[in-house]
Coordinates of C-alpha atoms in Angstrom, one line a residue:
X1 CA 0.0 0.0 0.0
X2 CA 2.9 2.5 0.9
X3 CA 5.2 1.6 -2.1
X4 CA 2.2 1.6 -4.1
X5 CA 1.4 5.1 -3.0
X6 CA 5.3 6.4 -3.5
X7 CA 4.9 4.7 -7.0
X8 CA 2.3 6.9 -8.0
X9 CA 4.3 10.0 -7.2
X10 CA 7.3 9.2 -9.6
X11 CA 7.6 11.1 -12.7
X12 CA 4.8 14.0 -11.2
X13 CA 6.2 14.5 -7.4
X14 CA 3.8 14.8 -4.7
X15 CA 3.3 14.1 -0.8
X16 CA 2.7 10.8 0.4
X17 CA 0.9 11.0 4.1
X18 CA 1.5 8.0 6.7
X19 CA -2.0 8.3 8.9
X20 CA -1.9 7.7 12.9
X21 CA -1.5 3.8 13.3
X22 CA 1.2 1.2 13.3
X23 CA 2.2 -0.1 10.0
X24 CA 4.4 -3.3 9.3
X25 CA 6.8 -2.7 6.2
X26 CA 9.3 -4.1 4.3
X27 CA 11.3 -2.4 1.7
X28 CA 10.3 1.4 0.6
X29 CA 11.9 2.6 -2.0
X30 CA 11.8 6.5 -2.7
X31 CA 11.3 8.1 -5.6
X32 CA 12.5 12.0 -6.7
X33 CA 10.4 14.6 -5.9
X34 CA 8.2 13.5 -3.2
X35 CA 7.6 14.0 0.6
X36 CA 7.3 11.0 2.9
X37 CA 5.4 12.2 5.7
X38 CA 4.3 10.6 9.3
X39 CA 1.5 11.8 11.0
X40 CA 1.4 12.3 14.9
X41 CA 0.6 9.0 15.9
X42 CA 1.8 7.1 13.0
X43 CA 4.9 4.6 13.0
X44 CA 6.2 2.4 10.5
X45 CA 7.7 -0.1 11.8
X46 CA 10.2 -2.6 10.0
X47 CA 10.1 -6.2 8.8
X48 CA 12.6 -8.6 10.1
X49 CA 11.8 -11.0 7.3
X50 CA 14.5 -11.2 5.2
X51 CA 12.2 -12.1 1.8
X52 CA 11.0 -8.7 3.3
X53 CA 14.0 -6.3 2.4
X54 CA 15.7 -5.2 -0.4
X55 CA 19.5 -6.1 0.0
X56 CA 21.0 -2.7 -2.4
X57 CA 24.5 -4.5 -2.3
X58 CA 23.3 -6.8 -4.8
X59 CA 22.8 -3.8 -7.0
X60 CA 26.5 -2.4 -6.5
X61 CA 29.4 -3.8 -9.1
X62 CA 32.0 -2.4 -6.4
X63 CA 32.9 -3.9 -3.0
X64 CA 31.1 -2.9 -0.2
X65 CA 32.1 -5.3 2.5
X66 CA 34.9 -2.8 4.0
X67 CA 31.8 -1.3 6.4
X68 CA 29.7 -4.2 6.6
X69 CA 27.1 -3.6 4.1
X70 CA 24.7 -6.4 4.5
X71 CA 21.3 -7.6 5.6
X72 CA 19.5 -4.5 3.4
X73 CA 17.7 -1.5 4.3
X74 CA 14.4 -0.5 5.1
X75 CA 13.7 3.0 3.5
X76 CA 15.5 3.0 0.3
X77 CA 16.7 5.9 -2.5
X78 CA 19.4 5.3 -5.3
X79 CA 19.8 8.3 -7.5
X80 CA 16.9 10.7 -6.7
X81 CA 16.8 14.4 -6.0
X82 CA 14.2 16.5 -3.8
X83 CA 13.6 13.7 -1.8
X84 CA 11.9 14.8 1.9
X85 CA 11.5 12.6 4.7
X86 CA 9.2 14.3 7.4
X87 CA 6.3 14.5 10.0
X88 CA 5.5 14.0 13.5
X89 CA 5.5 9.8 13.7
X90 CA 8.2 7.3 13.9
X91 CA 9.9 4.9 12.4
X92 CA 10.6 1.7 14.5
X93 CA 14.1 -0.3 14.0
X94 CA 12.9 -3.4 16.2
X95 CA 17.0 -3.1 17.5
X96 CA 15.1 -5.2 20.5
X97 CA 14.3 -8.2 18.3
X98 CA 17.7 -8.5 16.5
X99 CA 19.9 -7.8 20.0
X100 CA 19.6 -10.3 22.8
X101 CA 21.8 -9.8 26.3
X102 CA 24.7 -12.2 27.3
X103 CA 23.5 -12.6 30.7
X104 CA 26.9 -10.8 32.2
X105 CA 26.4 -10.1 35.8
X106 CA 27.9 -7.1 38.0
X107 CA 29.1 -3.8 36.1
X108 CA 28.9 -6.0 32.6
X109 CA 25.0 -4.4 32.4
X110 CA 27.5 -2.0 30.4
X111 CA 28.9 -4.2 28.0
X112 CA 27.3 -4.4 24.1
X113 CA 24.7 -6.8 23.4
X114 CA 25.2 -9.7 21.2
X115 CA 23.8 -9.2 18.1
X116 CA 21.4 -12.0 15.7
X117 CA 22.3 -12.6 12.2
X118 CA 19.3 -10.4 10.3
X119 CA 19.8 -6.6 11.1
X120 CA 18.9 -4.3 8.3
X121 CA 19.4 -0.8 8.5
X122 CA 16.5 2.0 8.6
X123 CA 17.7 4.0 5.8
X124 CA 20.1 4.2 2.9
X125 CA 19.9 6.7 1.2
X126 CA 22.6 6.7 -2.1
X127 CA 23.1 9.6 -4.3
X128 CA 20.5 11.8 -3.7
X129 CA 20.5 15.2 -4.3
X130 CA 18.2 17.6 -2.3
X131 CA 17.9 15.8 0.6
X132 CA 15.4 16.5 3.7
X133 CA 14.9 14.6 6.8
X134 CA 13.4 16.8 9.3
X135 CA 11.6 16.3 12.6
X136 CA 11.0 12.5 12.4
X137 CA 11.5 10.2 15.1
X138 CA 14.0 6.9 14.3
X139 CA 13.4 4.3 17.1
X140 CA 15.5 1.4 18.3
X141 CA 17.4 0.8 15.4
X142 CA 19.1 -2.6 15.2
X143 CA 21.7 -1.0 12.6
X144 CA 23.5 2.2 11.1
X145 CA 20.0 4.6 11.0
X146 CA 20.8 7.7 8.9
X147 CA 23.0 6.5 6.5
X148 CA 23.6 8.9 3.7
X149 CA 25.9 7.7 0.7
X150 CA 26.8 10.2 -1.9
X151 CA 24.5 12.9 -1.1
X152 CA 24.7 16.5 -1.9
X153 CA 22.9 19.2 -0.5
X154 CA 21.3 17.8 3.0
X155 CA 19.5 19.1 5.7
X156 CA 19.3 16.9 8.6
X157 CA 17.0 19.0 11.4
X158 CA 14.7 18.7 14.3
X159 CA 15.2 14.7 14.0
X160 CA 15.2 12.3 17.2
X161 CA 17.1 9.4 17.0
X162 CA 16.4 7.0 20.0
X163 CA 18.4 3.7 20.2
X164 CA 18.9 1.3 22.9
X165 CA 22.7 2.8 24.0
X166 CA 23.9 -1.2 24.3
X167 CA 23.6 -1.7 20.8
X168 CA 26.2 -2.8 18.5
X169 CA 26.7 -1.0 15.3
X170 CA 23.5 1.5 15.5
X171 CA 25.0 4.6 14.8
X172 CA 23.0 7.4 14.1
X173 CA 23.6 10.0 11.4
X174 CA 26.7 8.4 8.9
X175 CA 27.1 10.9 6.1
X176 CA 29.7 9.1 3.9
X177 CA 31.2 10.5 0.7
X178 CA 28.3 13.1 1.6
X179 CA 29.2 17.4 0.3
X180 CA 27.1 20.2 1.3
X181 CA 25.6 18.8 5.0
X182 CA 23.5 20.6 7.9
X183 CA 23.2 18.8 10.4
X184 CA 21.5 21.2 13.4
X185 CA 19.1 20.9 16.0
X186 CA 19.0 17.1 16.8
X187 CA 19.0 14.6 19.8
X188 CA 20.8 11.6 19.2
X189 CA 21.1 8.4 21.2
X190 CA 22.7 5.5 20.5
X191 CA 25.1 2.6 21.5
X192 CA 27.8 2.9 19.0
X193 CA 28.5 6.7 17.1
X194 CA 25.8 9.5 17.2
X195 CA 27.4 11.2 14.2
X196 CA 29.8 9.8 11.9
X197 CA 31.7 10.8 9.0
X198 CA 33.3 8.7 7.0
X199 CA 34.7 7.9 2.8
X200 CA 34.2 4.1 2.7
X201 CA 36.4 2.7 -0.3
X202 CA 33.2 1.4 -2.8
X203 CA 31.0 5.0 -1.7
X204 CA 34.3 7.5 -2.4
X205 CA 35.3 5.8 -5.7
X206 CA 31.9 6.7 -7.1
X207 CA 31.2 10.0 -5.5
X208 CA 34.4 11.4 -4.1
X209 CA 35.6 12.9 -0.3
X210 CA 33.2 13.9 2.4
X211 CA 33.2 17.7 2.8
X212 CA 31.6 20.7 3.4
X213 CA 29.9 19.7 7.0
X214 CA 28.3 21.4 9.7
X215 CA 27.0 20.2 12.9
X216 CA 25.7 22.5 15.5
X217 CA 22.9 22.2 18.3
X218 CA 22.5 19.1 18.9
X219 CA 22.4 16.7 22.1
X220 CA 24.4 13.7 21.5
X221 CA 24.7 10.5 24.0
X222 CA 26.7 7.5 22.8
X223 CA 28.7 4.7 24.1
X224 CA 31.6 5.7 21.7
X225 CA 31.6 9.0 20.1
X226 CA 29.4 11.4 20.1
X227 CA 31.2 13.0 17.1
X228 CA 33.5 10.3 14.8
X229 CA 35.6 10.9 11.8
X230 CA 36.7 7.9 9.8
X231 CA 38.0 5.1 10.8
X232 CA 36.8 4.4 6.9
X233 CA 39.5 6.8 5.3
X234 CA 39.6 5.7 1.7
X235 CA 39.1 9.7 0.6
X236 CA 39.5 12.9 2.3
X237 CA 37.0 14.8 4.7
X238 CA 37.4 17.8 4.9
X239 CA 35.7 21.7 6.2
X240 CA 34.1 20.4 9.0
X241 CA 32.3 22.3 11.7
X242 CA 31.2 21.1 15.2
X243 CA 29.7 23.4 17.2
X244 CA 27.1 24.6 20.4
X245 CA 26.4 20.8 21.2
X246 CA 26.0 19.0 24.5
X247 CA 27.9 15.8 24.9
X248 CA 26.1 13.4 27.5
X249 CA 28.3 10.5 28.7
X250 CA 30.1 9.2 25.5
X251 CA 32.9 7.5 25.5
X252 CA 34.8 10.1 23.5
X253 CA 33.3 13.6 22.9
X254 CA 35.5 14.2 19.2
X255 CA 37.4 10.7 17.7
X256 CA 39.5 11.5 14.5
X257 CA 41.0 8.3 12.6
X258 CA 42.6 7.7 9.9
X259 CA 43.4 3.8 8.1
X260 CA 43.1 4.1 4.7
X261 CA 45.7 6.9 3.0
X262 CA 42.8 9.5 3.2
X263 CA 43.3 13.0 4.9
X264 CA 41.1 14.6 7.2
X265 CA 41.3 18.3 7.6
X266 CA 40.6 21.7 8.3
X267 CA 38.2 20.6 11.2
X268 CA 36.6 22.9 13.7
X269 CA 35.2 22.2 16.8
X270 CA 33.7 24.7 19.5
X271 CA 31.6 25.7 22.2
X272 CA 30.6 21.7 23.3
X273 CA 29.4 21.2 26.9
X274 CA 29.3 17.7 28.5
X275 CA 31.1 14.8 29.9
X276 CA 32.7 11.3 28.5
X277 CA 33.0 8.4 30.7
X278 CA 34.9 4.7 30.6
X279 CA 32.1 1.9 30.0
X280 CA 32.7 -2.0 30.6
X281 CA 33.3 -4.3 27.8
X282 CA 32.3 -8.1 28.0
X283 CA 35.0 -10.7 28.9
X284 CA 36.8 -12.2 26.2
X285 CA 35.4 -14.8 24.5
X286 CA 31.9 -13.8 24.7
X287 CA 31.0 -13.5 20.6
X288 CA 29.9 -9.2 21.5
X289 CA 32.0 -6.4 20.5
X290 CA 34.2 -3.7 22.4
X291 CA 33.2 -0.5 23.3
X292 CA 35.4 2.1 21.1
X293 CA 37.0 4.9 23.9
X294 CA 37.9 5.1 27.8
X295 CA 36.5 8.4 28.5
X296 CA 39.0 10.5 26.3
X297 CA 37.8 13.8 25.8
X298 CA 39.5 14.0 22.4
X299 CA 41.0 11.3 20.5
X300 CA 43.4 11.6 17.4
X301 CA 44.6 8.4 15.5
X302 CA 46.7 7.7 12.7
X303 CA 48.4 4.7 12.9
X304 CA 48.0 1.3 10.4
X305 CA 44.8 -0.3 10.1
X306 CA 46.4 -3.6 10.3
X307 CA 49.8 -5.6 10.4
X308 CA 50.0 -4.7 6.6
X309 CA 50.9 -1.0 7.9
X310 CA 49.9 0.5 4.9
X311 CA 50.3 4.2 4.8
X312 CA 47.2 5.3 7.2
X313 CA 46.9 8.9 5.6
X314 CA 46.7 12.3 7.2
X315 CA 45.1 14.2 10.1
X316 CA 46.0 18.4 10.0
X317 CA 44.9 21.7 10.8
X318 CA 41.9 20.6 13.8
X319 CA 41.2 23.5 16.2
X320 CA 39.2 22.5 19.7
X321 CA 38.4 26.0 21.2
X322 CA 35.7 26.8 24.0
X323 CA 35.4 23.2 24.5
X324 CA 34.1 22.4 27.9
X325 CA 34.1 18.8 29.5
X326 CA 34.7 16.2 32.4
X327 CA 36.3 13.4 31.5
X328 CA 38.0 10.0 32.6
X329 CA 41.1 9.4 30.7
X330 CA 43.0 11.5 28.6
X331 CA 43.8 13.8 25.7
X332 CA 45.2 11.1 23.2
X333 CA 47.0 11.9 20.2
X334 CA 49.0 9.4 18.5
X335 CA 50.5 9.7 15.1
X336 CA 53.5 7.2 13.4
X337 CA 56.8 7.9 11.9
X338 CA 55.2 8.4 8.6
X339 CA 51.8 9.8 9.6
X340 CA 52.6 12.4 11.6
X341 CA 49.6 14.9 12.8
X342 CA 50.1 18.0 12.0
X343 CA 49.1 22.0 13.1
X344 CA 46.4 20.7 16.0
X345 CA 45.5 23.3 18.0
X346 CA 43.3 23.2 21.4
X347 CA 42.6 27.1 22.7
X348 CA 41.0 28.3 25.7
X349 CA 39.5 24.5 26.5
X350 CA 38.4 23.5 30.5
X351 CA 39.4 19.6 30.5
X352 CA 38.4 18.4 34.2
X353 CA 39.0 14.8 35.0
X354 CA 36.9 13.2 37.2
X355 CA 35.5 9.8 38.3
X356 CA 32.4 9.1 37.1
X357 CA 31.8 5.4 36.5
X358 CA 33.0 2.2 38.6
X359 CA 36.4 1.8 36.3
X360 CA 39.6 3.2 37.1
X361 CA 42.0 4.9 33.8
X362 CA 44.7 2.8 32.9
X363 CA 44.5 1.6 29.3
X364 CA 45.3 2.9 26.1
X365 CA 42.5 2.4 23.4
X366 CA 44.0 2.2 19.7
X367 CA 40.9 0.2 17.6
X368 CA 41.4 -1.0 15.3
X369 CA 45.2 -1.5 15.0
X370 CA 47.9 -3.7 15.9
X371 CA 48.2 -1.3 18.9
X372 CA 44.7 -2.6 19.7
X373 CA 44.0 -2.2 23.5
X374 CA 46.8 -1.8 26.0
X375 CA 47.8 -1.5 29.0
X376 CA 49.3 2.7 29.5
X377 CA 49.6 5.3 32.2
X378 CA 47.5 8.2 32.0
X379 CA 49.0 11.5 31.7
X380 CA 46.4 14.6 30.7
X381 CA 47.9 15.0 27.6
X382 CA 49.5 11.9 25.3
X383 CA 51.1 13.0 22.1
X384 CA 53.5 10.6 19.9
X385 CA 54.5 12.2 16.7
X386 CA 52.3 15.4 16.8
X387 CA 53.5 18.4 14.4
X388 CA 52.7 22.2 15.8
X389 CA 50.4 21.4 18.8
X390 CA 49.6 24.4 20.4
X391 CA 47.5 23.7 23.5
X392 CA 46.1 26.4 26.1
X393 CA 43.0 26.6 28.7
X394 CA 42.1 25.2 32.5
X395 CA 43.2 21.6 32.6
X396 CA 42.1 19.9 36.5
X397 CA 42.3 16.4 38.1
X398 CA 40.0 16.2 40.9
X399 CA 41.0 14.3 43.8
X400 CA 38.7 11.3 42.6
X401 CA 41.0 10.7 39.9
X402 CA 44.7 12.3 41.0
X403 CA 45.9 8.9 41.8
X404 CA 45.4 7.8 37.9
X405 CA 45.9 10.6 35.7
X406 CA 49.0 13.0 36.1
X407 CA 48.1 16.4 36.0
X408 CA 51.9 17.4 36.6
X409 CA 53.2 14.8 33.7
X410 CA 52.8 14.8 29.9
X411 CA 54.3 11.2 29.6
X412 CA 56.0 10.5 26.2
X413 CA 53.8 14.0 25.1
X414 CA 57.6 14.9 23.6
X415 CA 58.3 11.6 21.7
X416 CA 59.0 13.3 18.1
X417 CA 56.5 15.7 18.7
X418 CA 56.7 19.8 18.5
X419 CA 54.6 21.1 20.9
X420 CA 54.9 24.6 19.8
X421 CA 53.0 25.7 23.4
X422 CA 51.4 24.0 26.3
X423 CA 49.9 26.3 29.0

């Protein structure tokens, strides 16, 4: 009934209205042209059936496996323009049916669920140009829930994106190979990244870097970053702003990676409130996936994807200014021999580091590398191989934390790195 309705609106445009009930779906494809609109009261919610769901990969000559394409999506565009997705209603992920718990015991409530074979994602939305989503509410997705590949000219506003924050993989906004993006006035919850940008390999090669970004007041709670850049580095991204956002009780407020011989650049981040806290993960051996992040406030990383230790490419020219934010481990920049980072700058930034969960700092966090996760004192500033860092601001350790992070210490912050300033 739905499709059939979106059908009718291709080739003439037009506004297709979602009425106050719950609706069962599979697959909607969008066309060009036309609204998608929920009314208050109305969800659609999605089909767990794979004969349900449209699996786009098939469609693709190039390889998508490097960030896990699979399983299909459930609303669906390829090659449209003035495409709107609005209204008051929501659309319901059923993360709930395609998670189930462990049954860890203690402070392992914390730890990601495991995760059943069949999880589609809520949206995919490739090459469109023109793109609206606006005010909707996305519910307890079981997998990446904006996900916009190739897109030019987006507004992103006013949407609510309300995950269960143990769930594996159910990011929130991922503009990838994505130019011309506003992202402004959301609430984002979620288990793994509220916003991420990335330039996966088969999405760049098609429609080039991810550029041209801006993120500003939004609320973002997430059980890695609240704000993520790569690790999917195949092209550049680039002229990014982040700004006038509250951080609640990520992991990391900012991650920046890079694996895959792209460059990431001229970033700027400001005026974000909020706090980043260490969360467990579930012994080994348990089949569920690590949290990404031990509290860092920010976290920098370019360093080999892999033993192959190909050349990771580039991170330069990031600014942090106004940035306010307790946290539970440390300032971590880390750069290799050949991948240095370059002209980072954090101005007039209050970093306060104070215990706030049941864990104690004492781990380095490197994902996904041959670093991996390791055992590290915590100084309140860690830079290895860091060009021009120029750091000022109000940097504390309360006395929760005095006894694991050294407010009088930058350990190895000097090992083949030029920090220009540090007051």
């Amino acid at each position: 009934m739905i499709q059939a309705a979106v059908d009718a609106c291709a080739g003439t445009g037009g506004r297709v209205v979602v009425p106050a009930g719950n609706f069962l779906s599979g697959t909607i494809c969008l066309r060009s042209d036309m609204e998608l609109y929920l009314e208050a009261g109305s969800t659609l919610t999605v089909s767990l059936n794979p004969a349900d769901i449209i699996d786009f990969s098939e469609k693709s000559d190039k390889d998508n496996t490097m960030d896990g394409i699979k399983d299909g999506c459930f609303l669906y565009a390829c090659h449209e323009k003035n495409l709107t997705i609005s209204g008051e209603g929501r659309i319901d992920g059923r993360g709930r049916d395609a998670y189930y718990d462990a049954g860890l015991d203690g402070d392992f409530h914390e730890c990601p669920l495991s995760v059943r074979e069949f999880r589609p994602r809520t949206t995919y939305l490739e090459d469109v140009e023109n793109l609206t989503v606006k005010n909707i509410t996305f519910y307890d997705a079981s997998f990446w829930t904006l996900h916009m590949a190739g897109c030019k000219n987006v507004l992103v506003e006013g949407i609510r994106i309300l995950n269960n924050d143990r769930g594996p993989n159910n990011d929130g906004i991922d503009p990838d190979a994505c130019q011309n993006v506003v992202i402004r006035g959301c609430i984002v919850e979620s288990g793994d990244d509220s916003i991420v940008l990335k330039a996966t390999k088969p999405v760049w090669e098609k429609y080039g870097n991810c550029e041209n970004i801006v993120i500003s007041d939004c609320i973002l709670h997430s059980r890695d970053s609240a704000l993520k850049m790569g690790t999917e580095t195949y092209g550049d991204i680039r002229n990014v702003i982040f700004s006038n956002c509250v951080v609640k009780d990520c992991s990391r407020a900012v991650g920046i990676w890079v694996r895959d011989g792209g460059t990431i650049e001229n970033i700027q981040i400001h005026h974000i409130t909020g706090s980043t806290k260490r969360y467990a993960d579930a012994p080994g051996g348990r089949g569920v996936p690590r949290w990404w992040g031990k509290g860092e406030p920010f976290f920098l990383s370019s360093t080999y994807r892999n033993e192959e230790k190909k050349y990771p490419g580039k991170i330069k020219d990031i600014i942090f200014e106004q940035v306010r934010l307790c946290s539970e481990s440390c300032i971590f920049m880390g750069g290799e021999k050949d991948a240095p980072l370059e002209n980072i700058q954090i101005k007039d930034c209050a970093i306060t580091w104070k215990k706030q969960s049941v864990h104690t700092p004492g781990v380095f966090d490197e994902q996904p590398s041959p670093r991996d996760v390791y055992g590290h004192e915590i100084p309140w500033l860690y830079a290895r191989r860091v060009k021009g860092l120029k750091v000022s601001g109000r940097f504390l350790v309360e006395e929760s934390l005095r006894e694991y992070v050294k407010r009088e210490e930058i350990l190895e912050a000097c090992e083949e790195s030029e920090i220009v300033s540090c007051r």
